[in-house]
Each structure stands twice: as structure tokens, then as C-alpha cells.
Amino acid sequence: MAGEKPSVELCKGVNGLDKVVLRDARGSSAEVYLFGGHVTSWRTDHREELLFVSNKAIFKPPKAIRGGIPICFPQFSSHGNLEQHGFARNKFWSIDTDPPPFPSDSSSKTFVDLILKPTDDDFKIWPHSYEFRLRVALGLGGDLMLTSRIRNTNADGKPFSFTFAYHTYFSVSDISELRVEGLETLDYLDNLKERERFTEQGDAITFESGVDKIYLSTPTKIAIIDHEKKRTFVLRKDGLPDAVVWNPWDRKAKAMPDFGDDEYKHMLCVEAAAIEKPITLKPGEEWKGRLELSAVPSSYCSGQLDPRKVLQG
Ligand code: BG6
């Protein structure tokens, strides 16, 4: 619906949970739940959904929503003593009405700023004071941009360390038809093999069975090429050296109560992350991690798109 006015609207989502709906002038949109600071929808100007959310997703705190873009903080997966993927995805965030200014690169007018700060109870689980500011923005052309700014506000002079991921679930036509470019020849930790370190062989990443890998020191651009949909997702990331690739495949899918048995065929998680080297912040220091997602209508097969050009361009 081109010609609409860009808008940012707070309304009720599933089970009466608060969500913010962003719409740009060309009709692209995104939805963000305050529960989890969780992006659950990103649509093209043709209203086509680009993110996967399970039909069995339980929109009921404290269980994180299955799909979209959960935020993993301050711990990725089970790499530490906290709950799986940390607590940020199970907390209620607030709208940040007065965020510190962004550098001039943020030209988008369609955005929302959220903030997460610890409560007294949270302090018992992770004894640190922090301000986590998340900006979700729609860029020109419908790109989705997420910027996280995490500041150590400890008054006791203590630093803290954390790991982090934007756990993005992409909606895809058929997992067995996908190619991921940009990770070939890199080292990875295989979560299915006790995090043993391997080097990726071969040309591009394709999928024939479950995968749960943490690629290390990855380039800033990664492409997911969906032949059938004639679409390529391009991830651009900054401050996030690692990239997790996850698909549970059939057996794990069946064991997940909030995930349909066959849904693994239509999703892939590629997660921009900082895992291998945790981020350490001294009091007063701030870390920034940025993810920009574009969906390019094209097809590798049709010859319209050379993924290598996408990655270099
Ligand atoms: C991925 C992890 O990021 O998230 C997997 O690498 C994990 O090991 C998956 O199974 C889903 O995690 P959760 O906690 O959302 O079920």
C-alpha cells in the first residue's frame, strides 16, 4: 500500500500482549512485542511475511516466543550458568521515550526504541546493573534494522561479561533447497558434537539434516539463497563476529512442544552473534551490536543474482 504515511503504533497482540507495529510509506511493516523485545513479524510491501513464527508458538510469558527474532542476552545457549539463551527474551521491556542520540547513520523515521533494565529480583540471578537499549527500525526499501546498545551501569566498579545473539528465524520455502553463502571454509563449533571445532569444507552450506553450528569470525555479510521463492536474504552485521546456523530437523522438532512436526522444512535460523569471545564492559562502557536484514527478490538459478556479488557489494 504505497503512499501510506509511515506509522508507529502501540497495540495489543496475541493474548493481549503489547506490541508495536511499524509501517513505512511503501507498506513494509514490522511488529515488536514488548515481551522479550521480540520482533515477531517483518513483511514486504506486498505483505509477504519474511520471518518464521511457529503455528504452535505460545505467546505466554515467561516462555519465549518460538520464532521471529528472540534476543539472547546475557548468555547464548547453555554457555554459562544462566537459563538457556539468557533472560532478555523472557522479560517485559519498556518503550524508551528518551534514548541517547544515535550517530547520524540512522536515517529511518520508522522505528521504536525499547529498554530493559534489571529489577531487584533479576539482580539475584545476574548481579549486574545494565541498560539494554534496542532500536528496531524499518529502512528505505523495507530493510529491517536492529541496534542493541548495552551499557554497564554497575555502581560497585565491577565489569561484566556477556554473550549475545539475534536469534533470527527466517521463513523459507524448503530447507533442502536453500544455500547459505559467506560461511564456507570458516571454523565452527558443532553443538551437535559437544562443541568440537571443525573447518567447513565445500562451496556453500546446504541442508540435509539437523544443524547447530557456531561459525567463528565470520564476514559482515551472509546470504541465504532461497531458490524456490526466488529470494535472497542478506544479513549485514556489525559488532557480531560469530554466526549460528540452526535447524532442528524432524526428530528435535517433534520434541519441541511449541514447534510443529514439519515446520523445520520452512525455517532456518541464522543468528548474528558474539559468542566465542564474550564482550566485557567496565562501568560506564557501552557495546553496540547491529543487524540489518534485506530481502532481495531474485534467484541464483535465474542468473539474475550472483550471490558472490551480493556478498561483495
Ligand atoms: C540455537 C542453539 O541458537 O537455539 C540450539 O544453537 C538451540 O542449540 C536453539 O536448540 C533453540 O533454543 P531454544 O532455547 O529457543 O529452544
XYZ file of C-alpha atoms and ligand atoms in Angstrom:
329
model
C 0.000 0.000 0.000
C 2.328 2.627 -1.280
C 1.647 6.200 -0.322
C 0.629 5.427 3.243
C 2.045 7.564 5.986
C 4.781 5.887 7.988
C 3.433 4.973 11.411
C 4.470 3.553 14.749
C 1.548 2.208 16.745
C 1.290 0.537 20.147
C -1.493 -2.045 20.207
C -2.470 -5.458 21.568
C -1.135 -8.664 20.070
C -1.803 -12.335 20.813
C -3.160 -12.929 24.336
C -3.425 -9.162 24.894
C 0.356 -8.702 24.958
C 1.550 -5.233 23.981
C 3.164 -4.918 20.607
C 4.452 -2.073 18.471
C 3.620 -2.083 14.764
C 5.939 -0.184 12.409
C 4.746 0.667 8.892
C 6.706 2.566 6.291
C 5.370 4.676 3.436
C 5.662 1.830 0.907
C 3.736 -0.650 3.050
C 6.563 -2.701 4.594
C 5.970 -3.465 8.245
C 7.407 -4.989 11.379
C 5.964 -5.983 14.732
C 7.768 -5.983 18.059
C 6.393 -7.456 21.286
C 7.397 -5.678 24.482
C 7.569 -9.169 25.970
C 11.112 -10.174 25.060
C 11.774 -7.035 22.979
C 10.899 -9.632 20.376
C 10.379 -8.919 16.664
C 7.652 -11.330 15.508
C 6.915 -10.062 12.013
C 8.687 -8.404 9.103
C 6.688 -8.018 5.918
C 7.458 -6.765 2.443
C 5.434 -4.019 0.786
C 3.376 -6.895 -0.693
C 2.548 -8.018 2.839
C 4.633 -11.155 2.478
C 5.932 -12.446 5.801
C 9.723 -12.885 5.894
C 10.169 -14.240 9.409
C 9.088 -17.648 10.623
C 6.872 -17.883 13.706
C 5.632 -21.335 14.654
C 1.910 -22.054 14.449
C 2.373 -23.587 17.875
C 4.196 -20.584 19.375
C 2.966 -19.926 22.903
C 2.539 -16.220 23.478
C 2.548 -16.681 27.232
C 5.288 -15.281 29.489
C 7.728 -16.388 30.687
C 8.138 -18.833 27.760
C 9.929 -17.069 24.891
C 8.028 -16.813 21.618
C 9.064 -19.539 19.131
C 10.140 -17.682 16.023
C 10.789 -14.109 14.928
C 13.906 -12.617 16.494
C 14.445 -13.553 20.143
C 17.289 -11.662 21.806
C 19.810 -13.911 23.548
C 21.414 -11.950 26.397
C 23.446 -12.111 28.611
C 24.125 -15.712 27.648
C 23.952 -17.557 24.380
C 22.571 -21.111 24.641
C 23.923 -23.009 27.648
C 27.367 -21.343 27.540
C 27.227 -20.358 31.251
C 25.201 -20.761 34.434
C 22.114 -18.813 33.412
C 18.980 -20.175 31.781
C 19.246 -21.212 28.105
C 19.808 -18.098 25.930
C 19.750 -15.770 28.958
C 16.775 -13.853 30.296
C 16.246 -10.892 27.935
C 13.829 -12.872 25.737
C 11.561 -13.634 28.713
C 11.373 -10.146 30.210
C 8.969 -7.310 29.659
C 10.757 -4.417 28.014
C 9.576 -0.790 28.121
C 9.337 1.829 25.437
C 12.314 4.146 25.777
C 10.909 7.622 25.334
C 14.190 9.481 25.653
C 17.055 7.372 24.262
C 20.521 8.890 23.957
C 21.067 10.131 20.402
C 22.141 7.752 17.661
C 25.024 8.595 15.333
C 23.884 10.135 12.073
C 23.628 6.770 10.205
C 20.086 6.238 11.493
C 18.113 7.915 8.739
C 14.938 5.877 9.279
C 11.913 7.668 10.679
C 10.030 4.445 11.326
C 11.444 2.962 14.479
C 10.809 2.142 18.096
C 13.245 2.295 20.998
C 12.914 -0.259 23.783
C 14.804 -0.563 27.040
C 15.484 -3.347 29.515
C 16.878 -2.728 32.992
C 17.230 -5.211 35.841
C 14.726 -5.409 38.678
C 15.786 -6.305 42.236
C 14.791 -9.921 41.538
C 16.848 -10.035 38.334
C 19.816 -8.896 40.350
C 19.727 -12.184 42.278
C 20.141 -14.111 39.010
C 22.753 -11.866 37.392
C 24.253 -9.381 39.878
C 24.855 -6.539 37.451
C 23.305 -3.231 36.639
C 22.851 -2.533 32.947
C 20.801 -0.618 30.441
C 19.976 -2.536 27.292
C 18.568 -0.285 24.575
C 17.137 -1.873 21.457
C 16.130 0.104 18.398
C 14.034 -1.688 15.783
C 13.777 0.305 12.555
C 12.422 -0.100 9.052
C 14.802 1.316 6.490
C 14.180 2.550 2.992
C 13.218 -0.369 0.787
C 11.804 -2.261 3.768
C 15.080 -3.360 5.354
C 14.817 -4.358 8.996
C 17.470 -2.912 11.279
C 18.127 -3.857 14.886
C 20.615 -1.992 17.025
C 21.442 -3.076 20.552
C 23.299 -0.806 22.919
C 24.278 -2.361 26.224
C 25.790 -0.235 28.972
C 27.365 -1.299 32.247
C 25.779 0.863 34.974
C 27.289 -1.040 37.917
C 27.896 1.292 40.865
C 30.319 -1.143 42.512
C 33.063 -0.640 39.921
C 32.727 -4.207 38.605
C 32.951 -5.161 34.932
C 30.606 -7.750 33.463
C 30.834 -10.124 30.512
C 28.116 -11.472 28.279
C 27.444 -13.380 25.098
C 24.746 -12.321 22.677
C 22.711 -13.329 19.618
C 19.921 -12.062 17.394
C 18.260 -15.469 17.063
C 16.618 -14.755 13.692
C 14.156 -17.333 12.308
C 13.855 -16.806 8.536
C 10.810 -18.070 6.684
C 11.939 -20.206 3.739
C 10.189 -22.256 1.062
C 12.035 -25.525 1.595
C 15.082 -26.086 3.770
C 16.510 -28.697 1.379
C 16.569 -26.122 -1.443
C 18.499 -23.460 0.492
C 22.094 -22.308 0.217
C 23.895 -20.137 2.707
C 26.844 -18.194 1.347
C 29.518 -16.388 3.298
C 30.377 -19.099 5.839
C 32.254 -21.567 3.647
C 35.799 -22.511 4.720
C 35.287 -20.997 8.181
C 35.896 -22.672 11.524
C 32.839 -23.607 13.556
C 31.917 -25.175 16.874
C 29.465 -28.016 16.382
C 26.792 -28.001 19.089
C 25.733 -31.488 17.968
C 29.263 -32.774 18.671
C 29.984 -31.323 22.110
C 31.099 -28.039 20.594
C 34.104 -29.610 18.926
C 35.857 -27.276 16.477
C 35.831 -28.105 12.749
C 36.546 -26.292 9.498
C 33.722 -26.019 6.970
C 34.565 -27.778 3.724
C 32.990 -27.273 0.343
C 31.373 -24.476 -1.503
C 28.278 -23.248 0.251
C 26.178 -24.516 3.116
C 23.221 -26.747 2.187
C 20.909 -28.782 4.431
C 20.155 -32.498 4.583
C 19.858 -32.999 8.339
C 19.783 -31.093 11.620
C 22.408 -28.417 12.070
C 23.529 -26.447 15.114
C 26.841 -24.728 14.406
C 28.572 -21.600 15.655
C 30.673 -20.176 12.816
C 33.550 -18.106 14.137
C 34.945 -14.776 12.945
C 32.514 -14.556 10.053
C 32.403 -11.806 7.412
C 29.979 -8.927 7.960
C 27.676 -10.171 5.176
C 25.899 -13.511 4.870
C 23.371 -14.520 2.195
C 20.557 -17.082 2.429
C 19.526 -18.041 -1.079
C 16.002 -19.417 -1.434
C 15.772 -20.749 -4.998
C 12.135 -21.677 -4.862
C 10.980 -18.319 -3.500
C 13.394 -16.502 -5.812
C 14.534 -14.534 -2.826
C 17.829 -13.904 -1.085
C 18.072 -12.691 2.467
C 21.160 -10.605 3.083
C 22.389 -10.149 6.641
C 24.775 -7.310 7.376
C 26.161 -7.210 10.866
C 28.437 -5.108 12.951
C 29.976 -5.891 16.345
C 28.828 -9.506 15.975
C 31.726 -11.669 14.780
C 30.027 -15.074 15.035
C 27.044 -16.606 13.247
C 24.922 -19.523 14.447
C 23.129 -21.711 11.930
C 20.348 -23.847 13.409
C 17.629 -26.119 12.140
C 16.235 -28.774 14.497
C 15.144 -31.176 11.691
C 12.439 -33.795 12.264
C 13.400 -35.601 15.458
C 14.128 -32.479 17.529
C 11.099 -30.719 16.035
C 8.852 -33.460 17.409
C 10.325 -32.990 20.865
C 9.571 -29.255 20.932
C 6.087 -28.504 22.323
C 5.883 -25.096 20.655
C 7.010 -26.181 17.190
C 5.077 -28.151 14.543
C 6.449 -31.534 13.475
C 7.055 -30.439 9.875
C 7.785 -26.782 10.406
C 11.536 -27.349 10.283
C 11.154 -27.526 6.500
C 10.111 -23.906 6.334
C 12.550 -22.162 8.641
C 16.236 -21.537 9.131
C 17.902 -19.659 11.949
C 20.973 -17.657 11.036
C 21.955 -15.751 14.137
C 24.341 -12.801 14.215
C 26.172 -13.326 17.485
C 29.093 -12.654 19.809
C 29.838 -15.988 21.495
C 33.404 -17.231 21.205
C 34.887 -14.110 22.783
C 32.442 -12.754 25.375
C 32.050 -8.981 25.473
C 33.389 -7.379 28.655
C 32.262 -3.921 29.746
C 33.663 -1.825 32.568
C 31.262 0.510 34.397
C 30.265 3.333 32.059
C 31.255 1.402 28.925
C 28.795 0.616 26.150
C 28.744 -2.089 23.484
C 26.850 -1.853 20.236
C 25.702 -4.742 18.020
C 23.845 -4.089 14.815
C 21.968 -6.316 12.387
C 20.500 -5.230 9.081
C 18.296 -7.597 7.080
C 17.282 -7.186 3.443
C 15.179 -9.451 1.263
C 16.263 -9.241 -2.371
C 13.771 -10.637 -4.883
C 16.000 -12.679 -7.139
C 17.136 -16.133 -7.982
C 20.557 -17.642 -8.151
C 19.258 -20.139 -10.753
C 17.732 -17.490 -12.972
C 21.143 -15.880 -13.272
C 19.789 -12.572 -12.018
C 21.861 -12.817 -8.928
C 25.352 -13.917 -8.291
C 25.485 -14.397 -4.507
C 29.172 -13.610 -4.529
C 28.305 -10.175 -5.858
C 25.692 -9.765 -3.134
C 28.309 -10.588 -0.539
C 30.892 -8.262 -2.018
C 28.611 -5.413 -2.988
C 20.049 -22.216 18.868
C 21.000 -23.119 19.588
O 20.584 -20.937 18.814
O 18.804 -22.178 19.562
C 20.372 -24.510 19.715
O 22.227 -23.187 18.899
C 19.017 -24.407 20.399
O 21.238 -25.361 20.450
C 18.158 -23.425 19.645
O 18.412 -25.685 20.414
C 16.763 -23.204 20.242
O 16.843 -22.855 21.568
P 15.544 -22.622 22.418
O 16.000 -22.383 23.826
O 14.851 -21.417 21.852
O 14.705 -23.860 22.265
